[in-house]
Amino acid sequence: MGKLAVRALRAVLVVVLTGTVFVQALMVWVLVGGNDPEDGSLPLTPLRVITILGIGTAQVALVCVWRLVTMVRRGTVFSHAAFRYVDVIIGAIVADALVWFAVTAINAPGQREDPGVTLIMAGVGVAVLGVALIVLVLRMLLAQAVARDVEAAQMQAELGEVI
């Protein structure tokens, strides 16, 4: 991974993390300040709390991606230490899907006349779970790469002893 790609990815991660922290802070400010302009059409307070939690799980994933990019730059990504970050990313994606399903459930009673919206929202949650499965497959590929790297190191050591 080139220096330009790493810098660009880190810039994107910083912008996204800064934006999510800003949105979270505003939502917490509204909740704590009691300035929730709920008009009774939707339960905004539970939706805001769920959104704050969902943004938090996304932030955890962003920090783990940052750590993995650092490992790529150092050339240590093909190690067992990388699994911890990939596992946390998978957990964060699953948590985001569960948060989305909670938002769907809260929104569903208001969509009785148009249940298609609820079905689309549920489909988005299933798609997010699909992303978690894709990352799980990538984790399996990482496991294979780490195993091959270990095997190559052992064979090189054996060859060194023979020579």
CSV table of C-alpha atoms in Angstrom, one decimal:
chain,number,residue,atom,x,y,z
A,1,MET,CA,0.0,0.0,0.0
A,2,GLY,CA,1.6,3.3,-1.1
A,3,LYS,CA,2.1,6.3,1.0
A,4,LEU,CA,-0.4,8.3,-1.0
A,5,ALA,CA,-3.1,5.7,-0.5
A,6,VAL,CA,-2.4,5.5,3.2
A,7,ARG,CA,-2.5,9.3,3.6
A,8,ALA,CA,-5.7,9.6,1.6
A,9,LEU,CA,-7.4,6.8,3.7
A,10,ARG,CA,-6.2,8.4,6.9
A,11,ALA,CA,-7.5,11.8,5.8
A,12,VAL,CA,-10.9,10.2,5.0
A,13,LEU,CA,-10.9,8.4,8.4
A,14,VAL,CA,-10.1,11.7,10.3
A,15,VAL,CA,-12.9,13.6,8.4
A,16,VAL,CA,-15.5,10.8,9.1
A,17,LEU,CA,-14.4,10.4,12.7
A,18,THR,CA,-14.5,14.1,13.3
A,19,GLY,CA,-17.9,14.4,11.7
A,20,THR,CA,-19.4,11.5,13.7
A,21,VAL,CA,-18.1,12.9,17.0
A,22,PHE,CA,-19.6,16.3,16.1
A,23,VAL,CA,-23.0,14.7,15.4
A,24,GLN,CA,-22.8,12.6,18.5
A,25,ALA,CA,-22.0,15.7,20.6
A,26,LEU,CA,-25.0,17.6,19.2
A,27,MET,CA,-27.3,14.7,19.8
A,28,VAL,CA,-26.1,14.3,23.4
A,29,TRP,CA,-26.4,18.1,23.9
A,30,VAL,CA,-30.1,18.0,22.7
A,31,LEU,CA,-30.9,15.0,25.0
A,32,VAL,CA,-29.2,16.4,28.1
A,33,GLY,CA,-30.4,19.9,27.5
A,34,GLY,CA,-34.0,18.8,27.3
A,35,ASN,CA,-34.6,20.7,24.0
A,36,ASP,CA,-36.0,17.7,22.3
A,37,PRO,CA,-38.7,19.1,19.9
A,38,GLU,CA,-40.8,15.9,19.9
A,39,ASP,CA,-44.2,16.5,18.3
A,40,GLY,CA,-45.5,13.0,19.1
A,41,SER,CA,-45.2,11.7,15.6
A,42,LEU,CA,-42.1,9.6,16.2
A,43,PRO,CA,-40.3,8.8,19.5
A,44,LEU,CA,-37.3,11.0,18.8
A,45,THR,CA,-35.5,10.4,22.1
A,46,PRO,CA,-35.1,6.6,21.7
A,47,LEU,CA,-34.1,7.2,18.1
A,48,ARG,CA,-31.4,9.7,19.1
A,49,VAL,CA,-30.1,7.3,21.8
A,50,ILE,CA,-30.0,4.5,19.3
A,51,THR,CA,-28.3,6.7,16.7
A,52,ILE,CA,-25.7,7.8,19.3
A,53,LEU,CA,-24.9,4.1,20.0
A,54,GLY,CA,-24.8,3.3,16.3
A,55,ILE,CA,-22.4,6.1,15.6
A,56,GLY,CA,-20.3,4.8,18.5
A,57,THR,CA,-20.0,1.4,16.9
A,58,ALA,CA,-19.1,2.9,13.6
A,59,GLN,CA,-16.4,4.9,15.3
A,60,VAL,CA,-14.9,1.8,16.9
A,61,ALA,CA,-14.7,0.3,13.4
A,62,LEU,CA,-13.0,3.4,12.1
A,63,VAL,CA,-10.3,3.2,14.8
A,64,CYS,CA,-9.7,-0.5,14.0
A,65,VAL,CA,-9.3,0.3,10.3
A,66,TRP,CA,-6.8,3.0,11.3
A,67,ARG,CA,-4.9,0.4,13.3
A,68,LEU,CA,-5.0,-2.1,10.4
A,69,VAL,CA,-3.7,0.6,8.0
A,70,THR,CA,-0.8,1.3,10.5
A,71,MET,CA,-0.1,-2.4,10.5
A,72,VAL,CA,-0.1,-2.5,6.7
A,73,ARG,CA,2.4,0.4,6.6
A,74,ARG,CA,4.7,-1.4,9.0
A,75,GLY,CA,4.4,-4.7,7.2
A,76,THR,CA,2.9,-6.5,10.2
A,77,VAL,CA,-0.7,-7.0,9.0
A,78,PHE,CA,0.0,-10.7,8.3
A,79,SER,CA,0.2,-11.5,12.0
A,80,HIS,CA,-2.1,-12.8,14.7
A,81,ALA,CA,-2.4,-9.2,16.1
A,82,ALA,CA,-4.5,-8.2,13.1
A,83,PHE,CA,-7.2,-10.7,13.9
A,84,ARG,CA,-8.2,-8.7,17.0
A,85,TYR,CA,-9.0,-5.6,15.0
A,86,VAL,CA,-10.8,-7.5,12.2
A,87,ASP,CA,-12.9,-9.3,14.9
A,88,VAL,CA,-13.8,-5.9,16.5
A,89,ILE,CA,-14.8,-4.6,13.0
A,90,ILE,CA,-17.0,-7.6,12.4
A,91,GLY,CA,-18.6,-7.1,15.9
A,92,ALA,CA,-19.1,-3.4,15.2
A,93,ILE,CA,-20.8,-4.1,11.9
A,94,VAL,CA,-23.1,-6.7,13.5
A,95,ALA,CA,-23.9,-4.2,16.3
A,96,ASP,CA,-24.7,-1.5,13.7
A,97,ALA,CA,-27.1,-4.0,12.0
A,98,LEU,CA,-28.8,-4.6,15.3
A,99,VAL,CA,-29.1,-0.9,15.9
A,100,TRP,CA,-30.6,-0.5,12.4
A,101,PHE,CA,-33.1,-3.2,13.2
A,102,ALA,CA,-34.1,-1.4,16.4
A,103,VAL,CA,-34.6,1.8,14.3
A,104,THR,CA,-36.7,-0.2,11.9
A,105,ALA,CA,-38.8,-1.6,14.8
A,106,ILE,CA,-39.3,1.9,16.3
A,107,ASN,CA,-40.3,3.3,12.9
A,108,ALA,CA,-42.6,0.4,11.9
A,109,PRO,CA,-45.7,1.5,13.7
A,110,GLY,CA,-45.7,4.8,11.9
A,111,GLN,CA,-45.5,3.0,8.6
A,112,ARG,CA,-48.7,0.9,8.8
A,113,GLU,CA,-50.2,2.5,5.7
A,114,ASP,CA,-47.0,1.9,3.8
A,115,PRO,CA,-45.3,-1.3,5.0
A,116,GLY,CA,-42.9,-1.1,2.1
A,117,VAL,CA,-40.7,1.4,3.9
A,118,THR,CA,-40.3,-1.1,6.8
A,119,LEU,CA,-39.5,-3.9,4.4
A,120,ILE,CA,-36.9,-1.7,2.7
A,121,MET,CA,-35.4,-0.7,6.1
A,122,ALA,CA,-35.2,-4.4,7.1
A,123,GLY,CA,-33.5,-5.1,3.8
A,124,VAL,CA,-30.9,-2.5,4.5
A,125,GLY,CA,-30.3,-4.2,7.9
A,126,VAL,CA,-29.8,-7.6,6.1
A,127,ALA,CA,-27.4,-5.9,3.7
A,128,VAL,CA,-25.4,-4.5,6.6
A,129,LEU,CA,-25.2,-8.1,8.0
A,130,GLY,CA,-24.0,-9.1,4.5
A,131,VAL,CA,-21.2,-6.7,4.8
A,132,ALA,CA,-20.2,-8.4,8.1
A,133,LEU,CA,-20.2,-11.7,6.3
A,134,ILE,CA,-17.9,-10.2,3.6
A,135,VAL,CA,-15.5,-9.0,6.3
A,136,LEU,CA,-15.7,-12.5,7.8
A,137,VAL,CA,-14.6,-14.0,4.5
A,138,LEU,CA,-11.8,-11.5,4.3
A,139,ARG,CA,-10.8,-12.5,7.8
A,140,MET,CA,-10.6,-16.1,6.6
A,141,LEU,CA,-8.4,-15.0,3.8
A,142,LEU,CA,-6.2,-13.2,6.3
A,143,ALA,CA,-6.0,-16.4,8.4
A,144,GLN,CA,-4.8,-18.3,5.3
A,145,ALA,CA,-2.2,-15.7,4.5
A,146,VAL,CA,-0.9,-15.7,8.1
A,147,ALA,CA,-0.8,-19.5,8.1
A,148,ARG,CA,1.2,-19.5,4.8
A,149,ASP,CA,3.5,-16.8,6.1
A,150,VAL,CA,4.2,-18.9,9.2
A,151,GLU,CA,4.7,-22.0,7.0
A,152,ALA,CA,7.1,-20.2,4.7
A,153,ALA,CA,9.1,-19.0,7.7
A,154,GLN,CA,9.4,-22.5,9.0
A,155,MET,CA,10.4,-23.9,5.7
A,156,GLN,CA,13.0,-21.1,5.3
A,157,ALA,CA,14.4,-22.0,8.8
A,158,GLU,CA,14.6,-25.7,7.9
A,159,LEU,CA,16.3,-24.8,4.6
A,160,GLY,CA,18.8,-22.7,6.6
A,161,GLU,CA,19.6,-25.6,8.8
A,162,VAL,CA,20.2,-27.9,5.8
A,163,ILE,CA,22.5,-25.5,4.2
